[in-house]
Coordinates of N, CA and C in Angstrom, one line a residue:
M8 N -55.5 9.9 -8.7 CA -55.8 10.1 -7.1 C -54.4 8.6 -7.1
S9 N -53.5 9.4 -6.0 CA -52.7 8.3 -5.5 C -53.1 7.7 -4.0
R10 N -51.7 6.6 -4.1 CA -52.4 5.6 -3.8 C -52.1 5.7 -1.9
S11 N -52.8 5.7 -0.5 CA -52.2 5.7 0.3 C -52.3 5.3 1.1
S12 N -51.4 4.6 1.8 CA -51.4 4.2 2.9 C -51.1 4.7 4.1
K13 N -52.0 3.3 5.4 CA -52.2 4.3 6.6 C -50.9 3.5 7.5
I14 N -49.9 3.0 6.8 CA -48.9 2.9 7.5 C -47.7 2.7 6.4
S15 N -46.2 3.4 7.0 CA -45.4 4.0 5.9 C -44.5 2.4 5.5
G16 N -43.9 3.4 4.7 CA -43.1 1.3 4.1 C -41.9 1.0 5.1
Q17 N -41.1 2.2 5.8 CA -40.4 2.4 6.7 C -41.0 0.9 8.1
E18 N -42.3 1.7 8.4 CA -42.3 1.0 9.6 C -43.3 -0.8 8.7
K19 N -43.7 -0.7 7.6 CA -43.9 -2.0 7.2 C -42.4 -2.9 7.5
I20 N -41.0 -2.2 6.6 CA -39.8 -2.9 7.2 C -39.9 -3.4 8.3
A21 N -39.7 -2.4 9.1 CA -39.9 -2.6 10.6 C -40.3 -3.7 11.3
T22 N -41.6 -3.4 10.6 CA -42.7 -5.3 11.5 C -42.1 -6.4 10.6
I23 N -41.4 -6.3 9.9 CA -41.3 -7.8 9.3 C -39.8 -8.7 9.7
E24 N -39.0 -7.2 9.4 CA -37.9 -7.2 10.6 C -38.0 -7.6 12.0
K25 N -38.6 -7.1 12.7 CA -39.0 -7.8 14.3 C -39.5 -8.6 14.1
Y26 N -40.4 -9.3 13.4 CA -40.9 -10.5 13.6 C -39.6 -11.7 12.8
L27 N -39.0 -11.4 11.9 CA -38.0 -12.8 11.3 C -37.1 -12.7 12.8
R28 N -36.8 -11.3 13.2 CA -35.6 -11.3 14.6 C -36.2 -12.4 15.4
G29 N -37.4 -12.9 15.7 CA -38.5 -13.5 16.6 C -38.3 -12.9 17.8
E30 N -38.8 -11.3 17.3 CA -39.2 -10.7 18.3 C -40.9 -10.4 18.8
D31 N -41.8 -10.6 17.8 CA -43.0 -10.8 17.8 C -43.4 -11.6 17.2
S32 N -44.5 -11.6 17.3 CA -45.5 -13.0 16.4 C -46.3 -11.7 15.9
I33 N -46.3 -12.7 14.5 CA -47.6 -11.7 13.4 C -48.7 -11.4 14.4
N34 N -49.6 -11.9 15.0 CA -50.9 -11.6 16.1 C -50.8 -10.2 16.1
H35 N -49.3 -11.1 16.9 CA -49.2 -9.2 17.9 C -49.3 -8.6 17.3
L36 N -48.1 -8.1 16.1 CA -48.0 -7.1 15.4 C -49.0 -6.5 14.5
A37 N -49.9 -7.7 13.9 CA -51.5 -6.7 13.2 C -52.0 -6.6 14.3
T38 N -52.2 -7.2 15.6 CA -53.3 -6.2 16.5 C -52.4 -4.6 16.5
Q39 N -51.2 -5.1 16.6 CA -50.7 -3.0 17.1 C -50.5 -2.7 16.4
L40 N -50.8 -2.7 14.8 CA -51.1 -1.8 13.9 C -52.4 -2.0 13.3
D41 N -53.8 -2.2 13.8 CA -54.3 -2.6 13.3 C -54.9 -2.9 12.2
V42 N -54.2 -3.9 11.1 CA -54.5 -4.2 10.2 C -54.7 -5.8 10.4
E43 N -55.7 -6.4 9.5 CA -55.4 -7.7 9.4 C -54.1 -8.6 9.8
I44 N -53.8 -9.8 9.5 CA -52.9 -10.8 10.2 C -52.6 -11.0 8.6
I45 N -53.7 -11.4 7.3 CA -53.1 -11.7 6.1 C -52.3 -10.4 5.1
T46 N -52.5 -9.1 6.3 CA -51.6 -8.1 5.1 C -50.1 -8.0 6.0
I47 N -50.1 -8.4 7.1 CA -48.6 -8.6 7.3 C -48.5 -9.8 6.9
R48 N -48.8 -11.1 6.6 CA -47.9 -12.0 5.7 C -47.8 -11.7 4.3
Q49 N -48.7 -11.5 3.9 CA -48.2 -10.8 2.5 C -46.9 -9.4 2.4
W50 N -47.4 -8.8 3.3 CA -45.3 -8.1 3.7 C -44.8 -8.7 3.3
L51 N -44.8 -10.4 4.1 CA -43.8 -10.6 4.8 C -43.3 -11.6 2.9
S52 N -44.2 -12.0 2.3 CA -43.5 -12.8 1.2 C -43.2 -11.9 0.4
N53 N -43.3 -10.5 0.4 CA -43.2 -9.6 -0.5 C -41.5 -9.8 -0.1
Y54 N -41.5 -9.1 1.1 CA -40.4 -8.8 1.4 C -39.0 -9.7 1.2
Q55 N -39.8 -11.3 1.6 CA -39.1 -11.7 1.1 C -38.5 -13.1 -0.6
S56 N -39.6 -12.5 -1.0 CA -39.4 -12.7 -2.5 C -39.2 -11.6 -3.0
L57 N -39.7 -10.4 -3.1 CA -38.3 -9.0 -3.8 C -37.9 -8.3 -3.0
G58 N -37.6 -8.6 -1.9 CA -36.9 -7.5 -0.3 C -37.6 -6.2 -0.2
P59 N -36.3 -5.4 0.6 CA -37.5 -4.6 1.8 C -38.2 -3.6 0.7
S60 N -37.6 -3.4 -0.2 CA -37.7 -2.0 -1.0 C -39.1 -2.2 -1.7
S61 N -39.6 -3.3 -1.6 CA -40.8 -4.1 -2.0 C -41.6 -3.2 -1.2
L62 N -41.5 -2.9 0.2 CA -42.6 -2.2 1.1 C -42.9 -1.3 1.1
L63 N -41.8 -0.8 0.1 CA -41.5 0.9 0.4 C -43.0 1.7 -1.3
T64 N -44.2 1.9 -0.2 CA -44.8 2.6 -1.4 C -44.4 4.1 -2.6
T65 N -45.0 3.9 -3.6 CA -44.6 5.2 -4.7 C -45.4 5.9 -4.3
G66 N -46.4 5.8 -4.1 CA -47.6 7.5 -3.5 C -48.4 7.9 -5.2
K67 N -47.9 6.7 -6.1 CA -48.3 7.4 -7.3 C -49.1 5.8 -7.9
N68 N -49.8 6.0 -9.0 CA -50.2 5.1 -10.2 C -49.7 5.5 -11.1
T69 N -49.4 3.9 -11.6 CA -48.6 3.3 -13.0 C -49.3 4.3 -13.9
A70 N -49.0 5.0 -14.5 CA -49.5 5.4 -16.0 C -49.4 4.6 -16.8
Y71 N -50.3 4.2 -17.9 CA -49.6 2.8 -19.2 C -50.3 3.9 -20.3
S72 N -49.3 3.7 -21.3 CA -49.3 4.4 -22.6 C -50.7 4.0 -23.3
A73 N -51.8 4.6 -24.5 CA -52.4 3.7 -24.9 C -52.1 2.4 -25.9
E74 N -50.9 2.6 -26.3 CA -50.4 1.2 -27.0 C -50.6 0.0 -26.1
I75 N -50.2 0.1 -25.1 CA -49.9 -0.6 -24.0 C -50.9 -1.2 -24.0
K76 N -52.5 -0.3 -23.6 CA -53.6 -0.8 -22.9 C -54.3 -1.0 -24.1
Y77 N -54.3 -0.6 -25.8 CA -54.8 -1.4 -26.5 C -54.3 -3.1 -26.6
A78 N -52.6 -3.2 -26.2 CA -52.3 -4.4 -26.5 C -52.3 -5.3 -24.9
A79 N -53.1 -4.6 -24.6 CA -53.9 -5.8 -23.8 C -55.0 -6.2 -23.3
V80 N -55.4 -5.0 -24.1 CA -57.5 -5.6 -24.7 C -57.0 -6.5 -25.6
I81 N -56.0 -6.3 -26.6 CA -56.1 -7.4 -27.8 C -56.2 -8.6 -27.3
D82 N -55.0 -8.6 -26.3 CA -54.1 -9.7 -25.8 C -55.4 -10.9 -25.0
Y83 N -56.4 -9.9 -24.3 CA -57.2 -10.4 -23.4 C -58.5 -11.4 -24.3

């Protein structure tokens, strides 16, 4: 199953850039997009630390090899 988001990556980037330009508040943007305020704050954090590309969704889950899964279990 792939992950689906009701907000596209481009919309997320536009929203964060609008906030950073001082054109709108986080509260108002969250209301407009019908998402939680914490969601907008997370987008902002990702945008600032990892760049705009971090908000683009890949549309598929990451697949891990059996070796990596086994190593994770052993590490745990």
